[in-house]
mmCIF file of C-alpha atoms and ligand atoms in Angstrom:
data_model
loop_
_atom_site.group_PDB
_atom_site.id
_atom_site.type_symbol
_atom_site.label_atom_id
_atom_site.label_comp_id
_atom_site.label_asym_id
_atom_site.label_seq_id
_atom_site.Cartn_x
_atom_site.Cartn_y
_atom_site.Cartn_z
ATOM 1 C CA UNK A 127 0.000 0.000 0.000
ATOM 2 C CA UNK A 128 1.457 3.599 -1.366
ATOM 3 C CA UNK A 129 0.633 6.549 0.602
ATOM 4 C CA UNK A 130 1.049 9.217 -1.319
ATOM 5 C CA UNK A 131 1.449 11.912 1.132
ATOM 6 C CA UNK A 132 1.238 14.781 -2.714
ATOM 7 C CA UNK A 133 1.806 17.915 -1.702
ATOM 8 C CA UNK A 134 -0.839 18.332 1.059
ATOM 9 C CA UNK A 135 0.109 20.706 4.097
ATOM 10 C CA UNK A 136 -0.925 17.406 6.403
ATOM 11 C CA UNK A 137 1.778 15.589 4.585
ATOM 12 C CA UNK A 138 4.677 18.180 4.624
ATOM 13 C CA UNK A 139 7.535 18.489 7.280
ATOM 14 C CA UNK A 140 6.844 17.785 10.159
ATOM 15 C CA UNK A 141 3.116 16.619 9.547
ATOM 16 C CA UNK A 142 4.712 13.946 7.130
ATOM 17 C CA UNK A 143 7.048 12.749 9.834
ATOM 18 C CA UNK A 144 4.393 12.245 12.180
ATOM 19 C CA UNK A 145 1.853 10.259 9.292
ATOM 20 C CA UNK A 146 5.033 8.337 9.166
ATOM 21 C CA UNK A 147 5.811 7.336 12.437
ATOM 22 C CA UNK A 148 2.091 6.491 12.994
ATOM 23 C CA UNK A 149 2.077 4.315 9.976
ATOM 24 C CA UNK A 150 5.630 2.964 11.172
ATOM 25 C CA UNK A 151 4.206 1.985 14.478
ATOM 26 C CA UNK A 152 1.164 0.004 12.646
ATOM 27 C CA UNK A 153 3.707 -3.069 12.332
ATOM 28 C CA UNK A 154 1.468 -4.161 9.702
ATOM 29 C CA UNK A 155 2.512 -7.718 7.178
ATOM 30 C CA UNK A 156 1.307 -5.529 4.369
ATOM 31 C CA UNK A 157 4.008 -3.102 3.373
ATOM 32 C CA UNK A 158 2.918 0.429 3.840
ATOM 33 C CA UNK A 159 5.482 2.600 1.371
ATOM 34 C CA UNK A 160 4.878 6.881 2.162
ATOM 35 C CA UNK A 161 5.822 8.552 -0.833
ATOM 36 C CA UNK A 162 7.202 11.750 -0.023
ATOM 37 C CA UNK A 163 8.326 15.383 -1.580
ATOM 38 C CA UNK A 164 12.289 15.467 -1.925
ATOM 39 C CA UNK A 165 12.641 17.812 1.135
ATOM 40 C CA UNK A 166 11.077 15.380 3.253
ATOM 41 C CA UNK A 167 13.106 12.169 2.353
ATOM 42 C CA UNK A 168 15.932 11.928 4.527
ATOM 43 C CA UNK A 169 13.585 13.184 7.499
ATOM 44 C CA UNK A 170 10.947 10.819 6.807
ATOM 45 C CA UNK A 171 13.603 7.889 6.222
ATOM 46 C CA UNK A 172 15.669 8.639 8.917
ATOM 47 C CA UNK A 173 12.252 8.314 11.629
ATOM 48 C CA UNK A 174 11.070 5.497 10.302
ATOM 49 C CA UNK A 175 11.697 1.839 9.429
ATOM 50 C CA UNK A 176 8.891 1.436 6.313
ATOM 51 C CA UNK A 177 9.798 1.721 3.154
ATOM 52 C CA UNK A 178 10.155 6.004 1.793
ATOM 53 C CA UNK A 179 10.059 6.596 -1.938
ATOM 54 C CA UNK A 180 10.482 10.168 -4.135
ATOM 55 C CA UNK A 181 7.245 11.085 -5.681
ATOM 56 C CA UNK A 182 9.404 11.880 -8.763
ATOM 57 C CA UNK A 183 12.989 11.986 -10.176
ATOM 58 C CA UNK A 184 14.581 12.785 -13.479
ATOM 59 C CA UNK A 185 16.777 11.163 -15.101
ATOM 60 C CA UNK A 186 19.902 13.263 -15.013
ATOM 61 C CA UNK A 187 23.423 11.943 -13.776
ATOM 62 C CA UNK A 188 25.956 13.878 -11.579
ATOM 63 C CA UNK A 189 26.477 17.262 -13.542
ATOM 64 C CA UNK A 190 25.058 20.531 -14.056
ATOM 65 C CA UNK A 191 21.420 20.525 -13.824
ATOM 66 C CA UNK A 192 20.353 22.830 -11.484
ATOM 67 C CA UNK A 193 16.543 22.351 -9.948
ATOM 68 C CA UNK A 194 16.467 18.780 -11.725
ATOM 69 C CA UNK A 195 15.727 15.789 -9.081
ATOM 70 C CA UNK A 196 19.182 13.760 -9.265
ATOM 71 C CA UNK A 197 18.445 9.748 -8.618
ATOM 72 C CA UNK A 198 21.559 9.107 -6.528
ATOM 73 C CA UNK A 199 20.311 12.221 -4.262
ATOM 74 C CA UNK A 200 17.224 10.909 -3.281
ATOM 75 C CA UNK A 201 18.769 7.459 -2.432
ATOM 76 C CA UNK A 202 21.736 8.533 -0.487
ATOM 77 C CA UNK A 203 18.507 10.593 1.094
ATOM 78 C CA UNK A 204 17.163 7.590 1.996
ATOM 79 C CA UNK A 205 14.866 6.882 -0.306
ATOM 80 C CA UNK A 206 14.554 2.980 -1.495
ATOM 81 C CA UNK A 207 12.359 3.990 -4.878
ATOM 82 C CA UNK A 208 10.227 6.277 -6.815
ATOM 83 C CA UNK A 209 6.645 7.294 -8.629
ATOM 84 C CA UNK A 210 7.058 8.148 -12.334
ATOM 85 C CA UNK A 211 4.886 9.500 -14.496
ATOM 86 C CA UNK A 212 2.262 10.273 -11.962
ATOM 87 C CA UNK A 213 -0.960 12.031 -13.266
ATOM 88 C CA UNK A 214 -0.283 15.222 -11.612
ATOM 89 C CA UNK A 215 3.799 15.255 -12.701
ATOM 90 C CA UNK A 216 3.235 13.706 -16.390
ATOM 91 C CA UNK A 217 6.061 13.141 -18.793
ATOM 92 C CA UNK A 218 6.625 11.841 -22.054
ATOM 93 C CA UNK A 219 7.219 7.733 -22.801
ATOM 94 C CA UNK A 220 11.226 8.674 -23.393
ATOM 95 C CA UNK A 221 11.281 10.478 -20.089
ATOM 96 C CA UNK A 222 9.824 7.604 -18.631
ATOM 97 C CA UNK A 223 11.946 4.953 -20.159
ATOM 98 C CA UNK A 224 15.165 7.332 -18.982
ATOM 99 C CA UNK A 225 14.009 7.503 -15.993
ATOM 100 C CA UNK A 226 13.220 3.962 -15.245
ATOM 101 C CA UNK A 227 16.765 3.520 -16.637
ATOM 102 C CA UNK A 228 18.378 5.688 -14.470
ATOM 103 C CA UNK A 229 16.736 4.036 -11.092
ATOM 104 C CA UNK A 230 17.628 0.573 -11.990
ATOM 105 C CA UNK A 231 21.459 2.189 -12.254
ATOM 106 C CA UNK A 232 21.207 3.448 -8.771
ATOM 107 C CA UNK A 233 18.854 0.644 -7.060
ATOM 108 C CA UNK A 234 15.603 2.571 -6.574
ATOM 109 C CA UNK A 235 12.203 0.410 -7.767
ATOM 110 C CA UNK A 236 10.084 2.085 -10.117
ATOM 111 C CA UNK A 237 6.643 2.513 -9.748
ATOM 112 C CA UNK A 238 5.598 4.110 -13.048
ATOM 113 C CA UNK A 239 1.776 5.346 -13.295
ATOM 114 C CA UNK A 240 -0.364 5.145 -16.128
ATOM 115 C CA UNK A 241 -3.588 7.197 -17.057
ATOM 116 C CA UNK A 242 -5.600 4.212 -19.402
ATOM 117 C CA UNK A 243 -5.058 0.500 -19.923
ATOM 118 C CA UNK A 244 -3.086 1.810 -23.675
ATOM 119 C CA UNK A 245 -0.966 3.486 -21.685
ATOM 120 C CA UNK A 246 -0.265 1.040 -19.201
ATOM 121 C CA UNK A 247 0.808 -1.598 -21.864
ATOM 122 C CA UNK A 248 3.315 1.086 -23.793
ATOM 123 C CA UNK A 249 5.007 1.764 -20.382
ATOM 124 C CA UNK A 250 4.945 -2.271 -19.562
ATOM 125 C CA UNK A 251 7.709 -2.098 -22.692
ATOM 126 C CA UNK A 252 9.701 -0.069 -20.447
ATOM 127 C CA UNK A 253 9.526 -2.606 -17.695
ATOM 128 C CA UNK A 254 9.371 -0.862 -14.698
ATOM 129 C CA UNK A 255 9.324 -2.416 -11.461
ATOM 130 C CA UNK A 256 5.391 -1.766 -10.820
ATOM 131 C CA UNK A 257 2.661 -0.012 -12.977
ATOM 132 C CA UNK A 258 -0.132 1.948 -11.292
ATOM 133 C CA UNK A 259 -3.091 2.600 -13.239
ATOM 134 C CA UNK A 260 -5.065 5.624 -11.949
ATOM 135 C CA UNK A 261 -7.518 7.522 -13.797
ATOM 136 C CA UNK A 262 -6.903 10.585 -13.512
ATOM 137 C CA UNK A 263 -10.445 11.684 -13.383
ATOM 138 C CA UNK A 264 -10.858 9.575 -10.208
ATOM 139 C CA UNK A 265 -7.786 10.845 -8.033
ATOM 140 C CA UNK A 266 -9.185 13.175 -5.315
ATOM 141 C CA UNK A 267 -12.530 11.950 -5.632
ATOM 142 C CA UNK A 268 -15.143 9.835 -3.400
ATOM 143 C CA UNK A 269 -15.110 7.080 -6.356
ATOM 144 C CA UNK A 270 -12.677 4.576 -6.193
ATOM 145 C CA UNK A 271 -11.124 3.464 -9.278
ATOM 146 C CA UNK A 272 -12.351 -0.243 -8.000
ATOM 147 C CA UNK A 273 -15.910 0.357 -7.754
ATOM 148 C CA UNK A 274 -16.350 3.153 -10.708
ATOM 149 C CA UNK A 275 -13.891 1.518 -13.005
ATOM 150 C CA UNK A 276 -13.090 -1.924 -12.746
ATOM 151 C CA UNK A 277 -12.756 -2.951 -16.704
ATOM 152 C CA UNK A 278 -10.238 -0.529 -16.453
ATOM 153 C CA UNK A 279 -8.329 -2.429 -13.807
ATOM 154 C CA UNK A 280 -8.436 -5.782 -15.792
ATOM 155 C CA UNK A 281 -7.992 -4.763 -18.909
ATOM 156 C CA UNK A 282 -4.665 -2.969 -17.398
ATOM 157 C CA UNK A 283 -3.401 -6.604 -16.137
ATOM 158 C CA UNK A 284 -4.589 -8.018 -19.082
ATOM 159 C CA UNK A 285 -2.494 -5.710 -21.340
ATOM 160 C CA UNK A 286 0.529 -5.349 -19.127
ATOM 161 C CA UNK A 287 0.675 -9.104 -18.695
ATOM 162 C CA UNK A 288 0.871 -9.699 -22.772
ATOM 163 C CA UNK A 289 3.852 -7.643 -22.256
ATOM 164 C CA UNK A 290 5.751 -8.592 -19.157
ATOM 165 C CA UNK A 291 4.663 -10.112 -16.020
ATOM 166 C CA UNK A 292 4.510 -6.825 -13.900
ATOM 167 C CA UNK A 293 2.666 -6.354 -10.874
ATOM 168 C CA UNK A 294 -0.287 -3.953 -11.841
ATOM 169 C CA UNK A 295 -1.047 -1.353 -8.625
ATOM 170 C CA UNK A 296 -4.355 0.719 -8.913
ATOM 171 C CA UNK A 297 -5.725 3.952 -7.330
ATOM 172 C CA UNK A 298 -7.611 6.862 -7.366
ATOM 173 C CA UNK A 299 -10.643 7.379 -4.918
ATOM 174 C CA UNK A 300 -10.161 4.892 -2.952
ATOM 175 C CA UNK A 301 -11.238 5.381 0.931
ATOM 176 C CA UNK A 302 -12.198 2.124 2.955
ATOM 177 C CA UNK A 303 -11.877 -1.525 2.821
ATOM 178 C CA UNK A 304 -14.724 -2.332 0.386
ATOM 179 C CA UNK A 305 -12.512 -0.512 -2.359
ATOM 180 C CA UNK A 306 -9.770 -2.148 -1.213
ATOM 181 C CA UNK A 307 -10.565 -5.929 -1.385
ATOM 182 C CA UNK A 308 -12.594 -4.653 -4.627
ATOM 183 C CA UNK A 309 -8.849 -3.894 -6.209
ATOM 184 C CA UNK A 310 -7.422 -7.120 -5.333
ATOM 185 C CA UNK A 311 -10.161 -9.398 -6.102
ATOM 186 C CA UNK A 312 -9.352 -8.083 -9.625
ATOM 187 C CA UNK A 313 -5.791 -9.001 -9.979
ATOM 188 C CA UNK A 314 -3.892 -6.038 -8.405
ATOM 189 C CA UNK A 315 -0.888 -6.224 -6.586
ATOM 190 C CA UNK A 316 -1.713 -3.371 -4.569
ATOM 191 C CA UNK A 317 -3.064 -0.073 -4.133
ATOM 192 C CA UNK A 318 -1.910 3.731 -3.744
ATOM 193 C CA UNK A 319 -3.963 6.059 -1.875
ATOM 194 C CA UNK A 320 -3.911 10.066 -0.893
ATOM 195 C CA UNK A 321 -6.443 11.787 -0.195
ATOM 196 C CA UNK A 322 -8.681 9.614 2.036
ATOM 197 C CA UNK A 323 -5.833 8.885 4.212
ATOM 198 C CA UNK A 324 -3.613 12.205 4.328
ATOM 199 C CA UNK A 325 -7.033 14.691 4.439
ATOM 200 C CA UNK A 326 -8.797 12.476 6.789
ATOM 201 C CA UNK A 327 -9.673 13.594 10.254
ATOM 202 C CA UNK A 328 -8.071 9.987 11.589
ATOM 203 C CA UNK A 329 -5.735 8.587 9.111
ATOM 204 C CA UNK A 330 -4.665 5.907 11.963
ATOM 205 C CA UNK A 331 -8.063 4.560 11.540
ATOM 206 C CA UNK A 332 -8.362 4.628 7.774
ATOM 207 C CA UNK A 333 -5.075 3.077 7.457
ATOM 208 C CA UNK A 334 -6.494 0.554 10.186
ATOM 209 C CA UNK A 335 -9.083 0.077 7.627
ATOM 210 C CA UNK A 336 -7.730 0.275 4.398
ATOM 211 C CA UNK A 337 -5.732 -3.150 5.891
ATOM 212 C CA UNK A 338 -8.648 -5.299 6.169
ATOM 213 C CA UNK A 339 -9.054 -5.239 2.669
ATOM 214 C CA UNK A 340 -5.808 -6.818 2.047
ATOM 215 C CA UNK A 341 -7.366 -10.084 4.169
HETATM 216 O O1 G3P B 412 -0.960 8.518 -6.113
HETATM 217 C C1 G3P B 412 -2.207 8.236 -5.592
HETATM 218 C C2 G3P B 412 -3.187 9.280 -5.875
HETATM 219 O O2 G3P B 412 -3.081 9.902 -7.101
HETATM 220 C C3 G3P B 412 -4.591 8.883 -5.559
HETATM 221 O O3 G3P B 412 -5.130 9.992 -4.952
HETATM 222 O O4 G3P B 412 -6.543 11.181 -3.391
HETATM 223 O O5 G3P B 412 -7.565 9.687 -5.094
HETATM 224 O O6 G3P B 412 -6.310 8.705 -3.174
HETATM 225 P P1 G3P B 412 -6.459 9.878 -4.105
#
């Protein structure tokens, strides 16, 4: 499970830290991941013992490119992966590929997100460590991608599998158990999730929750 804590004031500095820790302290068998804003890597990964990716990198190598996210940064940092391509930090398939390039060379897994099942399959080519699919129509909303959308979720395993055996990942609007065990009774390896954890009033309990699902 990805909590992606965006760029939400609850999820920044020291608010992140403390998601974190309470996450941390869940001891749960399913692997909670936070991904995080650069500034709050080596923070986040220094407090905690669960897994912190970069919500994005680019794939530059030691050199002059100022303001560009360096890969080996964010893993000296702390971080042990990163999103790619997610809906609200697009970039183009060569990016992508570059990028998911670039990761493998330093040892961060790639989670690379897709918008439609077409999608999906193109980036499968690029074999990245984990797609997501999340429509992007979905993300923020009370939907989840599970109940609204399922054909999209199998037809994303369907076409990623003809490509490579990759673990497909899914969210968008997803907020409690039922969307959870939705997900995985249709093939997905996982799930990420934002916006009903980070904005909620109790994100212990919706984490508590979201867990279930996983049973
Ligand atoms: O990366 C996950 C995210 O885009 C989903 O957002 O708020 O719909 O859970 P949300």
């Amino acid at each position: 499970m990805i909590i992606n804590l965006k760029t939400y004031e609850e999820g920044t500095g020291g608010r992140g830290l403390e998601l974190a820790e309470m996450a941390d302290s869940l001891g749960s068998s399913v692997e909670i991941i936070l991904a995080v804003q650069p500034a709050d890597i080596k923070p986040i990964a220094d407090g905690v013992r669960i897994p912190v990716f970069s919500q994005h990198i680019d794939p530059v190598a030691y050199g002059k490119h100022t303001g560009w996210i360096l890969p080996e940064s964010v893993k000296q940092a702390g971080a042990k992966g990163s999103l790619l391509n997610h809906s609200e930090r697009r970039i183009d398939l060569e990016t992508l590929g570059k990028s998911i390039k670039r990761c493998k060379e330093v040892g961060l897994t790639t989670v690379a997100c897709a918008d439609t099942p077409e999608t999906a399959k193109k980036i499968a080519e690029l074999e990245p460590d984990y797609i997501a699919i999340e429509p992007p129509e979905l993300i923020g909303g009370e939907i989840s991608v599970s109940k609204a959308k399922p054909e999209v979720i199998t037809e994303s395993i369907e076409k990623v599998n003809s490509v490579k055996n990759i673990p497909v990942l899914c969210g968008a609007g997803i907020k409690n158990r039922e969307d959870v065990k939705k997900a995985v009774e249709l093939g997905v390896g996982g799930i990420l999730i934002a916006s009903g954890v980070v904005k909620s009033e109790n994100p212990e309990r919706v984490i508590r929750d979201l867990l279930e699902g996983f049973e």
